């Protein structure tokens, strides 16, 4: 009976080891918007992802990459103020 409990406990431990968060990086698994709001964590996540080629395909890595791209785009172009304003006359009507 004691041996059976030990075997069951070992199976549970090994089974739960596959459920660890090691596949979601040091920042955990977050959406792109969250990483965009937390650029330091996104940078840590990207560093972790780039450290091992197979990690790059993980959803956590893809979200962190996209967030860093969004952050860089906003820094380059800036935040639009008031949107696009079109001036001038409308195009001539089609005959």
C-alpha positions as YAML, in Angstrom:
chain: A
units: angstrom
residues:
- id: 1
  name: UNK
  ca: [0.00, 0.00, 0.00]
- id: 2
  name: UNK
  ca: [2.82, 2.42, 0.90]
- id: 3
  name: UNK
  ca: [4.63, 1.59, -2.35]
- id: 4
  name: UNK
  ca: [1.45, 2.26, -4.35]
- id: 5
  name: UNK
  ca: [1.03, 5.69, -2.73]
- id: 6
  name: UNK
  ca: [4.64, 6.51, -3.55]
- id: 7
  name: UNK
  ca: [4.18, 5.54, -7.18]
- id: 8
  name: UNK
  ca: [0.97, 7.59, -7.45]
- id: 9
  name: UNK
  ca: [2.70, 10.58, -5.85]
- id: 10
  name: UNK
  ca: [5.61, 10.28, -8.29]
- id: 11
  name: UNK
  ca: [3.25, 10.13, -11.29]
- id: 12
  name: UNK
  ca: [1.42, 13.23, -10.04]
- id: 13
  name: UNK
  ca: [4.67, 15.16, -9.57]
- id: 14
  name: UNK
  ca: [5.98, 14.21, -13.01]
- id: 15
  name: UNK
  ca: [2.59, 14.98, -14.58]
- id: 16
  name: UNK
  ca: [2.39, 18.41, -13.00]
- id: 17
  name: UNK
  ca: [5.94, 19.25, -14.04]
- id: 18
  name: UNK
  ca: [4.65, 19.59, -17.59]
- id: 19
  name: UNK
  ca: [2.23, 22.28, -16.41]
- id: 20
  name: UNK
  ca: [4.94, 24.68, -15.28]
- id: 21
  name: UNK
  ca: [5.08, 28.22, -16.62]
- id: 22
  name: UNK
  ca: [8.54, 27.70, -18.13]
- id: 23
  name: UNK
  ca: [6.95, 27.89, -21.58]
- id: 24
  name: UNK
  ca: [5.61, 31.37, -21.00]
- id: 25
  name: UNK
  ca: [8.82, 33.18, -20.18]
- id: 26
  name: UNK
  ca: [9.92, 35.21, -17.18]
- id: 27
  name: UNK
  ca: [7.10, 37.72, -17.60]
- id: 28
  name: UNK
  ca: [4.42, 35.07, -17.77]
- id: 29
  name: UNK
  ca: [1.85, 34.75, -20.51]
- id: 30
  name: UNK
  ca: [0.30, 38.12, -21.31]
- id: 31
  name: UNK
  ca: [-1.49, 39.78, -24.21]
- id: 32
  name: UNK
  ca: [0.18, 42.32, -26.49]
- id: 33
  name: UNK
  ca: [-1.63, 45.24, -24.83]
- id: 34
  name: UNK
  ca: [-0.26, 44.23, -21.43]
- id: 35
  name: UNK
  ca: [3.31, 44.00, -22.73]
- id: 36
  name: UNK
  ca: [2.87, 47.36, -24.47]
- id: 37
  name: UNK
  ca: [1.91, 48.91, -21.12]
- id: 38
  name: UNK
  ca: [4.91, 47.19, -19.43]
- id: 39
  name: UNK
  ca: [7.87, 47.74, -21.79]
- id: 40
  name: UNK
  ca: [10.52, 46.63, -19.27]
- id: 41
  name: UNK
  ca: [8.85, 43.24, -18.86]
- id: 42
  name: UNK
  ca: [8.43, 42.98, -22.64]
- id: 43
  name: UNK
  ca: [12.17, 43.59, -23.06]
- id: 44
  name: UNK
  ca: [12.96, 40.86, -20.50]
- id: 45
  name: UNK
  ca: [10.60, 38.50, -22.30]
- id: 46
  name: UNK
  ca: [12.23, 39.21, -25.69]
- id: 47
  name: UNK
  ca: [15.68, 38.65, -24.19]
- id: 48
  name: UNK
  ca: [14.51, 35.31, -22.78]
- id: 49
  name: UNK
  ca: [12.95, 34.34, -26.12]
- id: 50
  name: UNK
  ca: [16.05, 35.26, -28.12]
- id: 51
  name: UNK
  ca: [18.23, 33.16, -25.83]
- id: 52
  name: UNK
  ca: [16.86, 29.92, -27.31]
- id: 53
  name: UNK
  ca: [15.63, 29.59, -30.91]
- id: 54
  name: UNK
  ca: [12.70, 27.19, -30.23]
- id: 55
  name: UNK
  ca: [11.22, 29.68, -27.75]
- id: 56
  name: UNK
  ca: [10.63, 32.25, -30.51]
- id: 57
  name: UNK
  ca: [7.49, 30.45, -31.66]
- id: 58
  name: UNK
  ca: [5.83, 30.50, -28.23]
- id: 59
  name: UNK
  ca: [2.76, 32.70, -27.88]
- id: 60
  name: UNK
  ca: [4.37, 34.64, -25.02]
- id: 61
  name: UNK
  ca: [7.33, 35.46, -27.25]
- id: 62
  name: UNK
  ca: [5.17, 36.42, -30.20]
- id: 63
  name: UNK
  ca: [3.13, 38.77, -27.97]
- id: 64
  name: UNK
  ca: [6.28, 40.36, -26.54]
- id: 65
  name: UNK
  ca: [7.76, 40.81, -30.04]
- id: 66
  name: UNK
  ca: [4.56, 42.46, -31.26]
- id: 67
  name: UNK
  ca: [4.44, 44.74, -28.22]
- id: 68
  name: UNK
  ca: [8.04, 45.85, -28.77]
- id: 69
  name: UNK
  ca: [7.23, 46.54, -32.41]
- id: 70
  name: UNK
  ca: [4.17, 48.59, -31.40]
- id: 71
  name: UNK
  ca: [6.22, 50.53, -28.85]
- id: 72
  name: UNK
  ca: [8.95, 51.29, -31.42]
- id: 73
  name: UNK
  ca: [6.36, 52.39, -33.98]
- id: 74
  name: UNK
  ca: [4.71, 54.77, -31.52]
- id: 75
  name: UNK
  ca: [8.10, 56.19, -30.52]
- id: 76
  name: UNK
  ca: [9.08, 56.72, -34.15]
- id: 77
  name: UNK
  ca: [5.85, 58.21, -35.45]
- id: 78
  name: UNK
  ca: [4.55, 59.66, -32.21]
- id: 79
  name: UNK
  ca: [0.97, 59.58, -31.06]
- id: 80
  name: UNK
  ca: [-1.40, 61.19, -33.58]
- id: 81
  name: UNK
  ca: [-3.16, 64.31, -32.34]
- id: 82
  name: UNK
  ca: [-6.69, 64.70, -33.57]
- id: 83
  name: UNK
  ca: [-6.45, 62.14, -36.33]
- id: 84
  name: UNK
  ca: [-6.22, 62.79, -40.06]
- id: 85
  name: UNK
  ca: [-7.83, 65.93, -41.42]
- id: 86
  name: UNK
  ca: [-8.63, 66.10, -45.11]
- id: 87
  name: UNK
  ca: [-8.93, 69.50, -46.72]
- id: 88
  name: UNK
  ca: [-9.85, 70.58, -50.23]
- id: 89
  name: UNK
  ca: [-12.75, 69.92, -52.54]
- id: 90
  name: UNK
  ca: [-14.19, 66.47, -53.09]
- id: 91
  name: UNK
  ca: [-13.32, 64.58, -56.27]
- id: 92
  name: UNK
  ca: [-15.39, 65.25, -59.39]
- id: 93
  name: UNK
  ca: [-18.43, 62.95, -59.72]
- id: 94
  name: UNK
  ca: [-18.18, 60.02, -62.08]
- id: 95
  name: UNK
  ca: [-20.07, 60.55, -65.43]
...
